[in-house]
XYZ file of C-alpha atoms in Angstrom:
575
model
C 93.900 7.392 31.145
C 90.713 7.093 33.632
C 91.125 3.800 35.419
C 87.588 3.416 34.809
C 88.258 2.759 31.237
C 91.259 0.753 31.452
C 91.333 -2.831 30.131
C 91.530 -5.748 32.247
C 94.211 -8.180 31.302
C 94.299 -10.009 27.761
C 92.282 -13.283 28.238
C 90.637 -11.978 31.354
C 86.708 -13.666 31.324
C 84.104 -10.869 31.521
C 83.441 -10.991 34.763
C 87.151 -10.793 35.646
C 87.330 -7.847 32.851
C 84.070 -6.020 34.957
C 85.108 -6.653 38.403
C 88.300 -4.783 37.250
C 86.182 -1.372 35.841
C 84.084 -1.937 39.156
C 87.215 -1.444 41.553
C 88.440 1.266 39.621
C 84.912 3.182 39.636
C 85.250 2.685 43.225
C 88.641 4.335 44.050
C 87.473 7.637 42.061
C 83.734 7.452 43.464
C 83.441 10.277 45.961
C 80.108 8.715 46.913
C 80.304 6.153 50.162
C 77.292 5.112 49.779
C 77.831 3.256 46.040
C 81.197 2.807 46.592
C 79.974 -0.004 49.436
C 76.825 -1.027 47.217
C 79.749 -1.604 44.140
C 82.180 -3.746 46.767
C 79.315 -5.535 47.935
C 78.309 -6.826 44.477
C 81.798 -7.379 43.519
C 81.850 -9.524 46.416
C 78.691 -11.193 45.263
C 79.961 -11.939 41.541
C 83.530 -13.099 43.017
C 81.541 -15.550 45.277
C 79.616 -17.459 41.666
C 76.396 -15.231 42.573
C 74.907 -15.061 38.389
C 72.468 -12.503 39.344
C 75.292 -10.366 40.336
C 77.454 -11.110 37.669
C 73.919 -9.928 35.398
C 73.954 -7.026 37.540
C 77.884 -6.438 37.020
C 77.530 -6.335 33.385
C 74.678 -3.993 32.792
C 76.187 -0.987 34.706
C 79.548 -1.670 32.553
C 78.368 -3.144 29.941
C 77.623 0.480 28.370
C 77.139 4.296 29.708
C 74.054 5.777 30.283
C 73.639 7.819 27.281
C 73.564 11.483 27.571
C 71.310 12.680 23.869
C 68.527 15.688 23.581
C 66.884 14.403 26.571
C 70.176 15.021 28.977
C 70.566 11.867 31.451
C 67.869 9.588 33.160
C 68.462 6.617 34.511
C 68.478 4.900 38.178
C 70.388 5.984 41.015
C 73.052 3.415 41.345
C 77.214 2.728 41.011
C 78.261 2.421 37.866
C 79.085 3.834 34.243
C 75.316 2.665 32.831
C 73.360 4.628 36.373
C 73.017 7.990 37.694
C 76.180 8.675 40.118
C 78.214 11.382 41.853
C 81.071 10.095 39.121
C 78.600 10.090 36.010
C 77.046 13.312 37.048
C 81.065 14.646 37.436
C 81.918 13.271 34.275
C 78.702 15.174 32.100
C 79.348 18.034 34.377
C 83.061 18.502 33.281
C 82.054 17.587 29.893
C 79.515 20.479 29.104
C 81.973 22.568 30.376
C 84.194 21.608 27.662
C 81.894 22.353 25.240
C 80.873 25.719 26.549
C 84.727 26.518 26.355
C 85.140 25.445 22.901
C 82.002 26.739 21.850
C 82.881 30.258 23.266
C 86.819 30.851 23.055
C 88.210 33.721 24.962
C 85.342 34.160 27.120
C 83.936 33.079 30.685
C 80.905 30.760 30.121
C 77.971 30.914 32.767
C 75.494 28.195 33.881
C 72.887 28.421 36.240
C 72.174 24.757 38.199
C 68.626 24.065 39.330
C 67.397 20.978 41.366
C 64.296 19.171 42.811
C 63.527 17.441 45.664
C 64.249 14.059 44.391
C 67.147 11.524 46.053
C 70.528 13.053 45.147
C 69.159 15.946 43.319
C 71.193 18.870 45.789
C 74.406 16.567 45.681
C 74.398 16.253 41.857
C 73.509 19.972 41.859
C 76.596 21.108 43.873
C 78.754 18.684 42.123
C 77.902 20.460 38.652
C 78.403 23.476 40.249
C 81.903 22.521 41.776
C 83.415 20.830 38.784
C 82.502 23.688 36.089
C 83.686 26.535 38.794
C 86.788 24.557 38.901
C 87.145 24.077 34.888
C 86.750 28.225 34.652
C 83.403 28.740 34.371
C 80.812 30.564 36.391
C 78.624 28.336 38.035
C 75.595 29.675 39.875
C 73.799 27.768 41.920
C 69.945 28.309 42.836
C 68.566 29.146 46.266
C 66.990 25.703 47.327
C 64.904 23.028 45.452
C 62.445 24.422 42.949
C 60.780 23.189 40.181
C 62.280 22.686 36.713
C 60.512 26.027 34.951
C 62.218 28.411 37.385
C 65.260 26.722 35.732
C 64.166 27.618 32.649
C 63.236 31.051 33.188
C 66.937 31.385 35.069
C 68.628 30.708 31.887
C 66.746 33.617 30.074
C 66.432 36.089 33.301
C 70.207 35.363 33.872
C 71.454 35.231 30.324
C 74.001 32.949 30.973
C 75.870 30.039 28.273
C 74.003 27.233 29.691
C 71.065 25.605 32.247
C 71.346 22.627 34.202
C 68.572 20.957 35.875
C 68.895 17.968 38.153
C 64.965 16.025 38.143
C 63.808 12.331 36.742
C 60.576 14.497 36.396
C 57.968 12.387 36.779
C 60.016 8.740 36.642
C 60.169 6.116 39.696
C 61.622 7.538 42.718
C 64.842 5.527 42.470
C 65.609 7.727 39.138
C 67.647 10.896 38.396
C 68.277 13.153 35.429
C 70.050 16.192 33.660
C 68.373 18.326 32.011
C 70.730 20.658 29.478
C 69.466 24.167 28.468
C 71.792 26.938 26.037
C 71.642 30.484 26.539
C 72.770 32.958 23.510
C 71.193 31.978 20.235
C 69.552 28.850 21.795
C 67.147 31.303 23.419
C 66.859 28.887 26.696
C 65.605 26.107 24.759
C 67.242 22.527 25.562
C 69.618 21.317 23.844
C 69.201 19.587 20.206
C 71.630 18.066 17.662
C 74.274 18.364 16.944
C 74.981 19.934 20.585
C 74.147 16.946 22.546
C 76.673 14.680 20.532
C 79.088 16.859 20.676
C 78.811 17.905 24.499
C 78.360 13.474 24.748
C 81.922 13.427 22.802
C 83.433 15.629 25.750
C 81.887 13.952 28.256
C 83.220 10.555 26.892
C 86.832 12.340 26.671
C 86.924 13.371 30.437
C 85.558 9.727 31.070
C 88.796 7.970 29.002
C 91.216 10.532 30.018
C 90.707 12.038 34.155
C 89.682 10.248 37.204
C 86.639 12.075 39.003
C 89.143 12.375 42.130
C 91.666 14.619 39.457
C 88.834 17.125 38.311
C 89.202 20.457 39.907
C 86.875 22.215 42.028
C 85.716 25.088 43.062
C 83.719 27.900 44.356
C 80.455 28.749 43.581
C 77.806 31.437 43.135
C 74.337 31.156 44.694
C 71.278 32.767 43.099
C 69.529 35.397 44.745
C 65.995 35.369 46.139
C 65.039 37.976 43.438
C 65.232 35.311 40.482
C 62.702 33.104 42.621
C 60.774 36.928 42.746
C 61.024 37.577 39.072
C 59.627 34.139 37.842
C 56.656 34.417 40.108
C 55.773 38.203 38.486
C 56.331 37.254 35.343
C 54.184 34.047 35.599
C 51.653 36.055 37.649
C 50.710 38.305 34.614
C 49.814 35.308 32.705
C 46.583 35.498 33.994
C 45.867 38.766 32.857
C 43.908 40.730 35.258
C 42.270 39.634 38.959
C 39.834 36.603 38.492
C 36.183 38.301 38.526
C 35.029 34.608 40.024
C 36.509 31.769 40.902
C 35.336 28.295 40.944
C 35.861 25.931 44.393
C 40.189 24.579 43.138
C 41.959 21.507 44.912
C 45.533 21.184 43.868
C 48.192 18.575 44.959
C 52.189 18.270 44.177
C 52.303 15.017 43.770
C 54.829 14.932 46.507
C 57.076 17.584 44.458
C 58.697 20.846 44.412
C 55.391 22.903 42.938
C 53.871 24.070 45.576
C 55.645 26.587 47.503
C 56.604 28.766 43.883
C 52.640 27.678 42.846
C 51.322 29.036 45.789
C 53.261 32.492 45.339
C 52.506 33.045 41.942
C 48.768 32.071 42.331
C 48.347 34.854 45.166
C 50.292 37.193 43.114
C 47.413 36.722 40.160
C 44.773 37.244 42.312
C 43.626 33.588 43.148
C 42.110 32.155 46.326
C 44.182 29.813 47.794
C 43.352 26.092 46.578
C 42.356 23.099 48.770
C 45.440 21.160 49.283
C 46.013 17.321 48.982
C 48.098 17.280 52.324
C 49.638 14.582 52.047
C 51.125 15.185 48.947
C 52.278 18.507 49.248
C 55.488 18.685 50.838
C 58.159 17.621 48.489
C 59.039 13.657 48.947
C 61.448 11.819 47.193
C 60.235 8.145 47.838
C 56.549 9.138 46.512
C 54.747 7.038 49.127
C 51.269 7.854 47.879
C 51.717 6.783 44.690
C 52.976 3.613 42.776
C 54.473 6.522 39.518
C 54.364 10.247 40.683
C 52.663 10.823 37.277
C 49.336 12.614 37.145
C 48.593 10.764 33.685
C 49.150 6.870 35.999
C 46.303 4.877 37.018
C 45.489 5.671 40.379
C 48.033 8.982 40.750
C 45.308 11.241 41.332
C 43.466 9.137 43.731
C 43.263 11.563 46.697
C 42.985 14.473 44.524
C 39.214 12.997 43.375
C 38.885 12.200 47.367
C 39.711 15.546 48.622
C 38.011 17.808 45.521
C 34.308 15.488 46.744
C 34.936 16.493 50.359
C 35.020 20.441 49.424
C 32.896 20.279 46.162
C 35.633 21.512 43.937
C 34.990 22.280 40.565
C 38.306 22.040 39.313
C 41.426 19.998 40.061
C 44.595 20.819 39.559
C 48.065 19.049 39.419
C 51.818 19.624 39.002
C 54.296 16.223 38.388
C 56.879 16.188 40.769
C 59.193 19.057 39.289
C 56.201 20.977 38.220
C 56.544 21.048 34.330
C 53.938 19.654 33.707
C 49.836 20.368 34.361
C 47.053 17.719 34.675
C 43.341 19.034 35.025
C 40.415 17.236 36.490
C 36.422 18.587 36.191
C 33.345 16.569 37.741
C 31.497 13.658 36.129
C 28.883 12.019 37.175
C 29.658 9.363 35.054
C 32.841 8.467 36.361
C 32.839 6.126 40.129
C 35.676 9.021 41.194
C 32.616 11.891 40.283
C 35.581 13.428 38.561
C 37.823 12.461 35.841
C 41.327 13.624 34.461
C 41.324 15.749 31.058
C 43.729 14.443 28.612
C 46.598 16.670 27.770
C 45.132 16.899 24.472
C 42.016 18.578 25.763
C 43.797 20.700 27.941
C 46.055 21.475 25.130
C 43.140 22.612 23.047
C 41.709 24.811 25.236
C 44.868 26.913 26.132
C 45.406 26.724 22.346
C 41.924 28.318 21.836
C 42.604 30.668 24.839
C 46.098 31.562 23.235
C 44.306 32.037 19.835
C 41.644 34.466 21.442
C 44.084 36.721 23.279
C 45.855 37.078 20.121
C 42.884 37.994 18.184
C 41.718 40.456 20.886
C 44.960 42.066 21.172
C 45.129 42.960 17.477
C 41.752 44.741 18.153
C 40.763 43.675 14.150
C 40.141 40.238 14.464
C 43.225 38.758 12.684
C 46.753 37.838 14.607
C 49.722 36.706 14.127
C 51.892 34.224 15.426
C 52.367 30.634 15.847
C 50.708 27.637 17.695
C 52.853 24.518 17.862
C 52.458 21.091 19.012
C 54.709 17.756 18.619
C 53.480 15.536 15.878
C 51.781 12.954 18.144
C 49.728 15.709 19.635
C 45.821 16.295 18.525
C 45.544 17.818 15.225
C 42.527 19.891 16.394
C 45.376 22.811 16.977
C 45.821 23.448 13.457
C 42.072 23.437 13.022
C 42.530 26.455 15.559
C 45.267 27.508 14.169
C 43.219 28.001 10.966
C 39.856 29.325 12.149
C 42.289 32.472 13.545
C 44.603 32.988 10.742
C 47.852 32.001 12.913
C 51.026 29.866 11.604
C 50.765 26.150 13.066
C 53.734 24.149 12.971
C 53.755 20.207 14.385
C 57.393 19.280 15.485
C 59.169 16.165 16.605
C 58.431 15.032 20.505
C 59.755 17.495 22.759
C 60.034 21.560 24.058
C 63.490 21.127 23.031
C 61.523 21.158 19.371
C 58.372 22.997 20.403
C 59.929 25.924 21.916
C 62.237 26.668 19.041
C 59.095 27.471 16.483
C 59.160 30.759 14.839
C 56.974 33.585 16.949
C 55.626 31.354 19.231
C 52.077 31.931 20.962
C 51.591 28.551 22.256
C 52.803 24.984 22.654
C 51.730 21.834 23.728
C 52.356 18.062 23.713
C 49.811 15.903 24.750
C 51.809 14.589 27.628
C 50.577 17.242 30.119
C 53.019 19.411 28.924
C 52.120 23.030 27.544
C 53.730 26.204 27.018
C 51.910 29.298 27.251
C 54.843 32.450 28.041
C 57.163 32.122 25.523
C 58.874 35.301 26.462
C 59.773 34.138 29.437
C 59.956 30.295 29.838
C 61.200 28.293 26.572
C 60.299 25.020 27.707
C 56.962 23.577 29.166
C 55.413 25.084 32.676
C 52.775 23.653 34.838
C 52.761 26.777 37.063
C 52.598 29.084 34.380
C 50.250 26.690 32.606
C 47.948 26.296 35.865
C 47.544 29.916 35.951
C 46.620 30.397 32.549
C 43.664 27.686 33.117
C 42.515 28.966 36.482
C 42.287 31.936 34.827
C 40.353 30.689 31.415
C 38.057 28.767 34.315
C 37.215 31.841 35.848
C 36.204 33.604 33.199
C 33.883 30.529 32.469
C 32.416 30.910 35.933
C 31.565 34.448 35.835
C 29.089 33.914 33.196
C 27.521 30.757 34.818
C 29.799 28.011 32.375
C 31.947 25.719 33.233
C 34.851 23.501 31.855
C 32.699 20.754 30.700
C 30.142 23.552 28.798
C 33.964 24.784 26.983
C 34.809 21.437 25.770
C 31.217 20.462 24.598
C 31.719 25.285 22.432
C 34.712 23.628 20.771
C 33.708 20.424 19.632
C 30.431 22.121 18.415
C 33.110 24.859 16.302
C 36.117 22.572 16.013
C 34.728 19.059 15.991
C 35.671 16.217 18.229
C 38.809 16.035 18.262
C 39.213 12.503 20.398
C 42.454 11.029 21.349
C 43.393 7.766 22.502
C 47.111 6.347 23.551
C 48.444 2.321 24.021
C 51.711 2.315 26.451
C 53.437 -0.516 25.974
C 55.980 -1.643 28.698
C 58.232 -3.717 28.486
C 61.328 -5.177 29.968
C 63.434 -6.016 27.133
C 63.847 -3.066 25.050
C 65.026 -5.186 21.852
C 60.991 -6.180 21.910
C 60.294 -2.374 20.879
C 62.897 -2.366 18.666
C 61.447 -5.493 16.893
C 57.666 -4.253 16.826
C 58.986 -1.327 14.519
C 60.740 -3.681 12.391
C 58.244 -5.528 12.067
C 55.442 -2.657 11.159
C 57.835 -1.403 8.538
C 58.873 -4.558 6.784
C 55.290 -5.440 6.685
C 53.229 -2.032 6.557
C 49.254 -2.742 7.384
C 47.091 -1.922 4.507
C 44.245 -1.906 7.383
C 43.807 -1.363 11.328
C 40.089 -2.197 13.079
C 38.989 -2.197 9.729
C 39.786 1.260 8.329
C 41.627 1.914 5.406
C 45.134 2.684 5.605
C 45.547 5.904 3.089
C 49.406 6.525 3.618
C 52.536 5.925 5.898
C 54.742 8.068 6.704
C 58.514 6.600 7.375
C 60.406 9.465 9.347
C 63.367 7.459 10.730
C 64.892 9.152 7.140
C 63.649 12.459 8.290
C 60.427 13.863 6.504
C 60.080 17.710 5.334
C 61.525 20.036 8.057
C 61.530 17.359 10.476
C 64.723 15.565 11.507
C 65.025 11.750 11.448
C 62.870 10.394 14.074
C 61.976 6.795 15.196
C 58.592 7.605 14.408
C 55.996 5.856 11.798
C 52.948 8.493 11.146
C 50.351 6.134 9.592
C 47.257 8.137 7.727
C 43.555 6.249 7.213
C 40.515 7.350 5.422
C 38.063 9.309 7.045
C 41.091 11.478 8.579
C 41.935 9.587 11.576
C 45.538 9.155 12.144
C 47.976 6.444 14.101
C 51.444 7.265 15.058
C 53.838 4.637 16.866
C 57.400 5.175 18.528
C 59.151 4.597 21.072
C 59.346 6.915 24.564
C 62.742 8.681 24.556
C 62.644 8.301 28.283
C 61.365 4.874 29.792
C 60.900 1.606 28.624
C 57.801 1.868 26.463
C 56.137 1.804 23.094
C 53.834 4.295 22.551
C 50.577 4.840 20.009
C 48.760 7.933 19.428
C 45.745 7.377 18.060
C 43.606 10.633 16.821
C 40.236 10.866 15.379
C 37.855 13.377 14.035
C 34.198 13.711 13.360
C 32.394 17.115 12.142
C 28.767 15.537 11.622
C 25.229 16.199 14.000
C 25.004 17.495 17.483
C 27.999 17.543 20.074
C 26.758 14.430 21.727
C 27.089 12.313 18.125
C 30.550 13.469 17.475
C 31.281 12.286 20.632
C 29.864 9.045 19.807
C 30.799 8.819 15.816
C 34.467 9.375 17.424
C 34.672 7.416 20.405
C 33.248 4.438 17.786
C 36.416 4.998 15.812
C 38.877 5.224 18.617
C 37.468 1.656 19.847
C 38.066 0.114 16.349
C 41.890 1.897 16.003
C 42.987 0.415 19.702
C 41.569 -3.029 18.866
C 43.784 -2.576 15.737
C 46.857 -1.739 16.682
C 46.578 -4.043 20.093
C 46.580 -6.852 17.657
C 49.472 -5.354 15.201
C 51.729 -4.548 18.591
C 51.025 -8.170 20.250
């Protein structure tokens, strides 16, 4: 039995009970760094210290919970924080699944990491313990973001993907990210596969110290992977830009840059203006309070450095470059630029998606699918529609997204889109930026810009207008209780529209699995939906509106009217 899970003496008083888990996480930790942060609070709770004997209990209290979303949590000692142990433990764990799910054969994976604290070390860990359990473990080159990952799982066509990045979370988190080869198709992993690879992992937790796991040798990827993904993502945009507008782009202190960089001069784009000081790869993020491009203040010295060379266009990777975030001028903002929302960067690539297909049929009808997750704008089935494609709305995720049948497009409206489904099944900022740079040039060659594009669609589509309450918090039974509370007591009204119909899907609803999600309808087509984030402490509301009547300007106005009354609404029912 792991001495991590044995039991403390009958009787024992929970703190007596935890300080026994502690010193047995310690003597299997191969980590000196926690295994002196772990003494020291032991010493702490042993000395009457109640904010360490708080501390104590919530890293072994309970485990950090490994689901669809892999692992995320805070780098720290203990079962309940991301560790060399935990990270040995999940590690060991999906190799047990890849053996059962494969008998007789010699499972692959392919580990990825980012630039974050820990990232390599987890990396090489995973890498170790699998080689060790029989499996080949590949390793790549140096940090890069998460969608070479992706592509590595396809390019390679091995069982299984790894990728060590907290994405775009504080800079004292870490994560692991699970992808499946073979009929998964690259995707990430969905049910039941993450509770059964959880189940292993648990079972190499009760049963083997970290210290008895074998280990061994390793693979490491060849340049020519790195090569491949930039070609492939390269053709994305088509053919060489005929113009370009005036680009500043900034990494947001990640891992984008370098692969950006190569794939953007393999398309045929000038090289952008860069936010120095957030280029290089960074783990403690000192620029920015959240290295996310959709926080308050992230993109701060983007706006600063796009007014001191007139750019036209900004553009932004998270910190594992996933994800995209687009900013045009406006005079109306104090920045003279502001940040599209994913939704209207969603739209457009939709649209763009929805033309190529068209075009390449050479008749004017296509085929295929767009796809976006249910809390993302509704305006890409009105695309959807106008072009004759498929649309299908999923539950929150790529893990969901990417798994629609003949996929042309994806998006969720948290900067995340997927535009190469051939080669990438999971959202790409790189591929993503290239696919906009290149929709923006085409705009510039005939005297447009990004602005004129949004003000063509809403004058064929209608506004579409989106609007979003994040609610932190630090107790997460608070969340819980908001739900309860909204579905015990359903609102019959919110800002004074009419609610039409609500939509429960904790029970599942149609093709969709059960979700913690309530989808409320109101009159007049607008729609509310409330859950909470599957990875930090937040509940969040997606409000979406629509209005088809009078000139561009009194859509915009009709629908930003509407959005006002929803957020007053549902401020009041998520006090």
């Amino acid at each position: 039995m792991s001495q991590t899970d044995a039991a403390s003496p009958e009787g024992a008083s929970d703190d007596s009970r935890r300080i026994a888990l502690a010193r047995a996480w310690v003597a299997q930790d191969p980590d000196p760094e926690t295994r002196v942060e772990l003494d020291e609070l032991v010493a702490r709770v042993e000395a009457g210290d109640p904010e360490a004997s708080a501390d104590l209990a919530d890293r072994f209290d309970q485990r950090l919970a490994f689901g669809t979303a892999g692992l995320r949590g805070e780098i720290a000692a203990g079962p309940n924080r991301m560790n060399r142990v935990l990270v040995s433990q999940a590690a060991a764990g999906l190799g047990a699944f890849l053996l059962e799910r494969a008998p007789g054969t010699t499972p692959s994976v392919v580990i990825g990491y980012d630039g974050r604290r820990n990232s390599a070390v987890f990396a090489r860990d995973s890498a170790e313990v699998l080689s060790g359990a029989g499996i080949r473990a590949i390793l790549l080159p140096r940090l890069l973001p998460t969608p070479v990952l992706a592509f590595a799982v396809r390019h390679l066509d091995v069982s299984a993907g790894i990728m060590v990045t907290a994405s775009h979370n504080p800079p004292n988190d870490n994560g692991y990210k699970v992808y499946l080869g073979g009929r998964d198709h690259g995707s990430q992993i969905v049910s039941p596969s993450d509770a059964e690879i959880a189940a292993h992992i648990a079972g190499v937790a009760a049963t083997t110290l970290v210290t008895d796991l074998p280990r061994g040798e390793f693979e490491t990827a060849d340049e020519s992977l790195v090569d491949a993904y930039v070609q492939a993502t390269a053709r994305e945009a088509g053919y060489a830009p005929p113009a370009q507008p005036k680009v500043v782009y900034t990494a947001m202190h990640g891992v984008g840059w370098e692969t950006a960089a190569r794939v953007l001069a393999a398309a045929g784009f000038d090289a952008p203006a860069l936010v120095d000081a957030q280029i290089q790869p960074d783990a403690a993020f000192p620029t920015v309070s959240f290295p996310n491009p959709e926080e308050p203040g992230a993109m701060d010295l983007s706006f600063e450095r796009a007014r001191e060379v007139g750019a036209e266009l900004i553009v932004a990777n998270d910190p594992d470059a996933d994800r995209l975030a687009i900013a045009i001028p406006d005079a109306t903002n104090a920045e003279g630029y502001r940040r599209l929302t994913g939704n209207e960067v969603g739209l457009l690539l939709g649209w763009r998606a929805a033309r190529k297909a068209a075009d390449e049929t050479g008749d004017g009808g296509s085929d295929g699918t767009l796809a976006c997750s249910i809390v993302s704008s509704p305006g890409l089935e009105a695309i959807a529609g106008a072009y004759d494609l498929d649309f299908e709305a999923t539950l929150t995720g790529f893990k969901w997204i990417s798994r629609a049948p003949n996929l042309l497009f994806g998006f969720e409206e948290a900067l995340g889109y997927l535009v190469n489904p051939g080669t990438v099944r999971d959202k790409d900022g790189i591929s993503a930026a290239v696919a906009f740079l290149s929709l923006a040039a085409e705009l510039h060659a005939t005297g447009r810009t990004v602005a004129d594009h949004l003000d063509e669609f809403v004058e064929r589509f209608g506004c579409h207008a989106s609007g979003q309450i994040s609610l932190r918090v630090t107790d997460l039974s608070r969340i819980g209780a908001i739900m309860a509370r909204l579905r015990a007591e359903p609102p019959s009204e919110i800002g004074g529209i009419a609610v039409d119909r609500i939509e429960d899907l904790s029970e599942g609803f149609g093709a969709l699995a059960p979700s913690d999600v309530l989808r409320i309808f109101l009159e007049g087509g607008s729609r509310v939906m409330v859950r909470p984030s599957g990875t930090e402490p937040k509940l969040k509301v997606y409000l979406d509106v629509v209005a088809h009547e009078g000139t561009v300007a009194e859509r915009r106005a009709a629908a930003s009217d509407t959005l006002a009354q929803l957020e007053a609404g549902m401020r009041e029912l998520t006090a």
